[in-house]
Amino acid sequence: MLAGARMSQTLLLAIALLPLLAAVLAGLAGKAIGRAGAAAVTIGAVALSFLGSCVVMKQLLLDHAASFNGTMYTWLVSDGVHLQIGFLVDHLTALMMVVVTFVSLCVHVYTLGYMREDPGYQRFFAYISLFTFSMLMLVMSNNFMQLFFGWEAVGVVSYLLIGFWYTRPSAIFASLKAFLVNRIGDFGFVLGIAGVLYFTGSLDYHTVFAAAPMVAGKTVTLLAGHPSSALTLICICLFIGAMGKSAQVPLHVWLPDSMEGPTPISALIHAATMVTAGIFMVARMSPLFEYSQAALSFVLIIGATTAFFMGLLGIVANDIKRVIAYSTLSQLGYMTAGLGASAYSAAIFHLMTHAFFKALLFLAAGAVIIAMHHEQDMRKMGGLRRRMPVTYWTAMVGSLALIGTPFFSGFFSKDALIDLVHASHHYGSVYAYWCVLLGVFVTALYTFRMMFLTFHGPERLDHHAREHFHDVGWDMKGPLVALAIPSVLAGYTIGPVLFGGYFGDSIRVFPGNVVGELGREWAGSLDFALHAFVSLPLYIAALGVLSAWVFVLRKPEWGDAVRERLGLINRILVNKFYFDWFNEHVLARASRALGSALWRAGDQAAIDGVAVNGSAGAIGWLAGVTRQLQSGFLYSYAFWMIIGLAVLLGWFLIRV
Amino acid sequence: MIPLEYLLTLSAVLFALSVAGIFLNRKNVLLLLMCIELLLLAANFNFIAFARYLGQLDGQIFVFFVLTVAAAESAIGLAIVVVLFRDRRTINVEQLNRLQG
């Protein structure tokens, strides 16, 4: 690589800190600068961040600048461990920065229309700007400490935004659920980071990655007599963090409920960026994961399971946002499966395309919801394509991309992922292949069920919605169009991103890996798209669309018949595989029982009973006994004095 | 000459008697005062005995001091008893148990 222009530290700092500044302004001085002021400040800051990210991307691609790795600030040094703020900006980071700031910018603009009548206008802008800052800190970090900071910060903002309408009990419940489930994941994440620190003595990425081969040989003994690989343990712990953040089975339960938040948030945080933090993290940690076959297989199996089984839930959901939420779960599963198959670049590629088309779908759903006056039930929609054509066509672009239609972005990333999982030799790859393959059918089915129910067929609007129906303005349609463009075109970067060594040394894959094998057959993106017509996934997807058409539009009564025939399966799906039931009735009840037992035995009996009241009682008893000595009679005092004198003298005499 | 042991034994007996008087007397405060006098006399007896034994006058001089102090002490003690009687209408030791927390 040519030693071109160096990246400017000031530029990187500005990219990360401008949204923070805007968030502080809009959040703390929201009243002073007003609604328009808050919107202008945050949108301006994020737009500048986006431009800055584009400049960084240009420097990397056109000027062949070396990747930036530097420490900005040392927070503290303790026993040789440096806790620092620093940036590592290479091709992987730059891609994430552009995606994050672009989607964030679209969502900021869209919010102008979506939240127009909301009293929490400034607060909302402050939150999403704060989110942009946190996410940028996460992806730009060059050490685990800052990664963890960004990780937690996006979690906090997600919590705040799910519970944005804090007067709704369901929103409060959902935000708490998201927070708690993420705590479980973060517990694993912290353990993983602690393991990294313990075995390598450093939190800096480069130092840790350089030490990975050394750690790979080490073992730890968790169960007596069964030493396990330290690196596998670290990787699985780190991945548990990713499972929480990226909503993989069984820590996925918070994501569907997070749809209680405003729709722009669902698009930005719970579809395009934050939930992909786990994917990004694993890709970033590829130099660690590559050394552990077991951890990769674990990742592969979890991802494939999520991809297929969470997609199934989308088929029975009736809330338009929930369908997209389950779709997000399923697509995250695809990415995770890709990571497990060592196809990190393909997973990141799918992350990018997914960010565009899924944000697009969410924003389109939000437009429908606003037009329908906050109606989210698809059974009360229908025939909207004539009433809101722009939304319909952009949503159609997003859907086609989602199901992997050739020439749309989702096709390139998803087909590549499926091929790579197929070609993988890791343990569990056969199971994973079938999951992701069948997932294609499921994806097509729920996506077009949603499209047909919402935009086609007879109008089922109720009186209220029909009367107040109004198409959304261009402040909301604009972002839809802006996102529709990359939803189509982003796929054509597949050549350089996946096979052209775009990621360079930011992702490490061992030789003989599957991407290389596929790359040998690579002959251009058009060829790749045409190849789809002779491969399985396209026909499976077509079958899915056909089934959706039959069951929703042609023969709706068939749906009921199938539901009756498959009563058990339907019940399982409607109850979301009983994950929530299990969590509430088994885990929550057990932990409540444990808590109440500890409260009774530990708090009430041991601490209150024995330690606090017990010691007070013992002293009271002792005082009661000694009080008897103080009779008030002169002669008894004299007696005790004499006794004391005798004892002292006696002791003295014995001593001498 | 009377041996020192005899004198010391007598003084110890006097001392023991007075101490026993202080403990065992449950009736009259005046008896307490008298026992204290006896206690001091027992001490005086020791002074005199050792003064004779050692052939020095220091002990006998000390006795004068002690006797003076004892006289003053009895005067104050009797005054306290009078005040006590005015206050409580009794000088019965069994009823004087106010000296406690």
PDB file of N, CA, C and O in Angstrom, chain A residues 131-159:
ATOM      1  N   PHE A 131     -26.777   8.681  20.759  1.00  0.00           N
ATOM      2  CA  PHE A 131     -26.584   7.320  20.258  1.00  0.00           C
ATOM      3  C   PHE A 131     -25.518   7.297  19.172  1.00  0.00           C
ATOM      4  O   PHE A 131     -24.646   6.433  19.157  1.00  0.00           O
ATOM      5  N   THR A 132     -25.597   8.276  18.251  1.00  0.00           N
ATOM      6  CA  THR A 132     -24.618   8.309  17.167  1.00  0.00           C
ATOM      7  C   THR A 132     -23.207   8.408  17.728  1.00  0.00           C
ATOM      8  O   THR A 132     -22.286   7.703  17.291  1.00  0.00           O
ATOM      9  N   PHE A 133     -23.040   9.282  18.728  1.00  0.00           N
ATOM     10  CA  PHE A 133     -21.733   9.427  19.373  1.00  0.00           C
ATOM     11  C   PHE A 133     -21.288   8.092  19.970  1.00  0.00           C
ATOM     12  O   PHE A 133     -20.158   7.638  19.742  1.00  0.00           O
ATOM     13  N   SER A 134     -22.174   7.440  20.725  1.00  0.00           N
ATOM     14  CA  SER A 134     -21.797   6.194  21.399  1.00  0.00           C
ATOM     15  C   SER A 134     -21.402   5.127  20.395  1.00  0.00           C
ATOM     16  O   SER A 134     -20.415   4.400  20.572  1.00  0.00           O
ATOM     17  N   MET A 135     -22.206   5.054  19.317  1.00  0.00           N
ATOM     18  CA  MET A 135     -21.931   4.022  18.315  1.00  0.00           C
ATOM     19  C   MET A 135     -20.593   4.295  17.629  1.00  0.00           C
ATOM     20  O   MET A 135     -19.826   3.368  17.354  1.00  0.00           O
ATOM     21  N   LEU A 136     -20.309   5.574  17.383  1.00  0.00           N
ATOM     22  CA  LEU A 136     -19.028   5.895  16.752  1.00  0.00           C
ATOM     23  C   LEU A 136     -17.877   5.555  17.686  1.00  0.00           C
ATOM     24  O   LEU A 136     -16.841   5.031  17.258  1.00  0.00           O
ATOM     25  N   MET A 137     -18.040   5.829  18.979  1.00  0.00           N
ATOM     26  CA  MET A 137     -16.990   5.471  19.928  1.00  0.00           C
ATOM     27  C   MET A 137     -16.773   3.964  19.915  1.00  0.00           C
ATOM     28  O   MET A 137     -15.652   3.475  20.028  1.00  0.00           O
ATOM     29  N   LEU A 138     -17.870   3.221  19.789  1.00  0.00           N
ATOM     30  CA  LEU A 138     -17.774   1.761  19.788  1.00  0.00           C
ATOM     31  C   LEU A 138     -16.984   1.276  18.581  1.00  0.00           C
ATOM     32  O   LEU A 138     -16.061   0.474  18.711  1.00  0.00           O
ATOM     33  N   VAL A 139     -17.352   1.771  17.396  1.00  0.00           N
ATOM     34  CA  VAL A 139     -16.702   1.214  16.209  1.00  0.00           C
ATOM     35  C   VAL A 139     -15.291   1.770  16.013  1.00  0.00           C
ATOM     36  O   VAL A 139     -14.445   1.110  15.436  1.00  0.00           O
ATOM     37  N   MET A 140     -15.022   2.993  16.530  1.00  0.00           N
ATOM     38  CA  MET A 140     -13.714   3.585  16.275  1.00  0.00           C
ATOM     39  C   MET A 140     -12.683   3.206  17.328  1.00  0.00           C
ATOM     40  O   MET A 140     -11.516   3.566  17.223  1.00  0.00           O
ATOM     41  N   SER A 141     -13.122   2.489  18.354  1.00  0.00           N
ATOM     42  CA  SER A 141     -12.232   2.201  19.473  1.00  0.00           C
ATOM     43  C   SER A 141     -11.007   1.390  19.042  1.00  0.00           C
ATOM     44  O   SER A 141     -11.057   0.615  18.097  1.00  0.00           O
ATOM     45  N   ASN A 142      -9.898   1.608  19.749  1.00  0.00           N
ATOM     46  CA  ASN A 142      -8.737   0.756  19.502  1.00  0.00           C
ATOM     47  C   ASN A 142      -8.390  -0.090  20.722  1.00  0.00           C
ATOM     48  O   ASN A 142      -7.325  -0.647  20.812  1.00  0.00           O
ATOM     49  N   ASN A 143      -9.296  -0.144  21.685  1.00  0.00           N
ATOM     50  CA  ASN A 143      -9.044  -0.984  22.851  1.00  0.00           C
ATOM     51  C   ASN A 143     -10.361  -1.480  23.430  1.00  0.00           C
ATOM     52  O   ASN A 143     -11.430  -0.960  23.123  1.00  0.00           O
ATOM     53  N   PHE A 144     -10.247  -2.497  24.275  1.00  0.00           N
ATOM     54  CA  PHE A 144     -11.449  -3.139  24.796  1.00  0.00           C
ATOM     55  C   PHE A 144     -12.214  -2.246  25.760  1.00  0.00           C
ATOM     56  O   PHE A 144     -13.427  -2.335  25.867  1.00  0.00           O
ATOM     57  N   MET A 145     -11.475  -1.372  26.481  1.00  0.00           N
ATOM     58  CA  MET A 145     -12.152  -0.532  27.470  1.00  0.00           C
ATOM     59  C   MET A 145     -13.122   0.412  26.782  1.00  0.00           C
ATOM     60  O   MET A 145     -14.276   0.522  27.167  1.00  0.00           O
ATOM     61  N   GLN A 146     -12.640   1.043  25.729  1.00  0.00           N
ATOM     62  CA  GLN A 146     -13.497   1.995  25.021  1.00  0.00           C
ATOM     63  C   GLN A 146     -14.615   1.267  24.280  1.00  0.00           C
ATOM     64  O   GLN A 146     -15.732   1.756  24.194  1.00  0.00           O
ATOM     65  N   LEU A 147     -14.292   0.071  23.782  1.00  0.00           N
ATOM     66  CA  LEU A 147     -15.331  -0.745  23.151  1.00  0.00           C
ATOM     67  C   LEU A 147     -16.446  -0.998  24.144  1.00  0.00           C
ATOM     68  O   LEU A 147     -17.626  -0.843  23.834  1.00  0.00           O
ATOM     69  N   PHE A 148     -16.050  -1.331  25.355  1.00  0.00           N
ATOM     70  CA  PHE A 148     -17.048  -1.612  26.382  1.00  0.00           C
ATOM     71  C   PHE A 148     -17.836  -0.350  26.726  1.00  0.00           C
ATOM     72  O   PHE A 148     -19.045  -0.406  26.943  1.00  0.00           O
ATOM     73  N   PHE A 149     -17.128   0.776  26.763  1.00  0.00           N
ATOM     74  CA  PHE A 149     -17.826   2.038  27.041  1.00  0.00           C
ATOM     75  C   PHE A 149     -18.899   2.290  25.985  1.00  0.00           C
ATOM     76  O   PHE A 149     -20.062   2.555  26.297  1.00  0.00           O
ATOM     77  N   GLY A 150     -18.499   2.193  24.708  1.00  0.00           N
ATOM     78  CA  GLY A 150     -19.473   2.418  23.642  1.00  0.00           C
ATOM     79  C   GLY A 150     -20.600   1.411  23.705  1.00  0.00           C
ATOM     80  O   GLY A 150     -21.769   1.739  23.521  1.00  0.00           O
ATOM     81  N   TRP A 151     -20.246   0.190  23.991  1.00  0.00           N
ATOM     82  CA  TRP A 151     -21.194  -0.916  24.100  1.00  0.00           C
ATOM     83  C   TRP A 151     -22.271  -0.599  25.131  1.00  0.00           C
ATOM     84  O   TRP A 151     -23.459  -0.757  24.890  1.00  0.00           O
ATOM     85  N   GLU A 152     -21.839  -0.128  26.299  1.00  0.00           N
ATOM     86  CA  GLU A 152     -22.790   0.185  27.353  1.00  0.00           C
ATOM     87  C   GLU A 152     -23.552   1.462  27.042  1.00  0.00           C
ATOM     88  O   GLU A 152     -24.732   1.576  27.350  1.00  0.00           O
ATOM     89  N   ALA A 153     -22.860   2.428  26.433  1.00  0.00           N
ATOM     90  CA  ALA A 153     -23.517   3.700  26.142  1.00  0.00           C
ATOM     91  C   ALA A 153     -24.653   3.495  25.143  1.00  0.00           C
ATOM     92  O   ALA A 153     -25.745   4.029  25.333  1.00  0.00           O
ATOM     93  N   VAL A 154     -24.421   2.690  24.098  1.00  0.00           N
ATOM     94  CA  VAL A 154     -25.529   2.460  23.157  1.00  0.00           C
ATOM     95  C   VAL A 154     -26.654   1.710  23.859  1.00  0.00           C
ATOM     96  O   VAL A 154     -27.831   1.924  23.581  1.00  0.00           O
ATOM     97  N   GLY A 155     -26.278   0.839  24.810  1.00  0.00           N
ATOM     98  CA  GLY A 155     -27.308   0.122  25.567  1.00  0.00           C
ATOM     99  C   GLY A 155     -28.161   1.078  26.379  1.00  0.00           C
ATOM    100  O   GLY A 155     -29.391   0.953  26.421  1.00  0.00           O
ATOM    101  N   VAL A 156     -27.510   2.055  27.000  1.00  0.00           N
ATOM    102  CA  VAL A 156     -28.257   3.017  27.812  1.00  0.00           C
ATOM    103  C   VAL A 156     -29.190   3.831  26.931  1.00  0.00           C
ATOM    104  O   VAL A 156     -30.365   4.022  27.247  1.00  0.00           O
ATOM    105  N   VAL A 157     -28.674   4.293  25.793  1.00  0.00           N
ATOM    106  CA  VAL A 157     -29.520   5.108  24.923  1.00  0.00           C
ATOM    107  C   VAL A 157     -30.678   4.268  24.399  1.00  0.00           C
ATOM    108  O   VAL A 157     -31.818   4.743  24.300  1.00  0.00           O
ATOM    109  N   SER A 158     -30.385   3.014  24.080  1.00  0.00           N
ATOM    110  CA  SER A 158     -31.454   2.127  23.628  1.00  0.00           C
ATOM    111  C   SER A 158     -32.524   2.004  24.701  1.00  0.00           C
ATOM    112  O   SER A 158     -33.726   2.093  24.424  1.00  0.00           O
ATOM    113  N   TYR A 159     -32.090   1.841  25.946  1.00  0.00           N
ATOM    114  CA  TYR A 159     -33.037   1.757  27.066  1.00  0.00           C
ATOM    115  C   TYR A 159     -33.880   3.028  27.145  1.00  0.00           C
ATOM    116  O   TYR A 159     -35.102   2.975  27.261  1.00  0.00           O
TER     117      TYR A 159
END
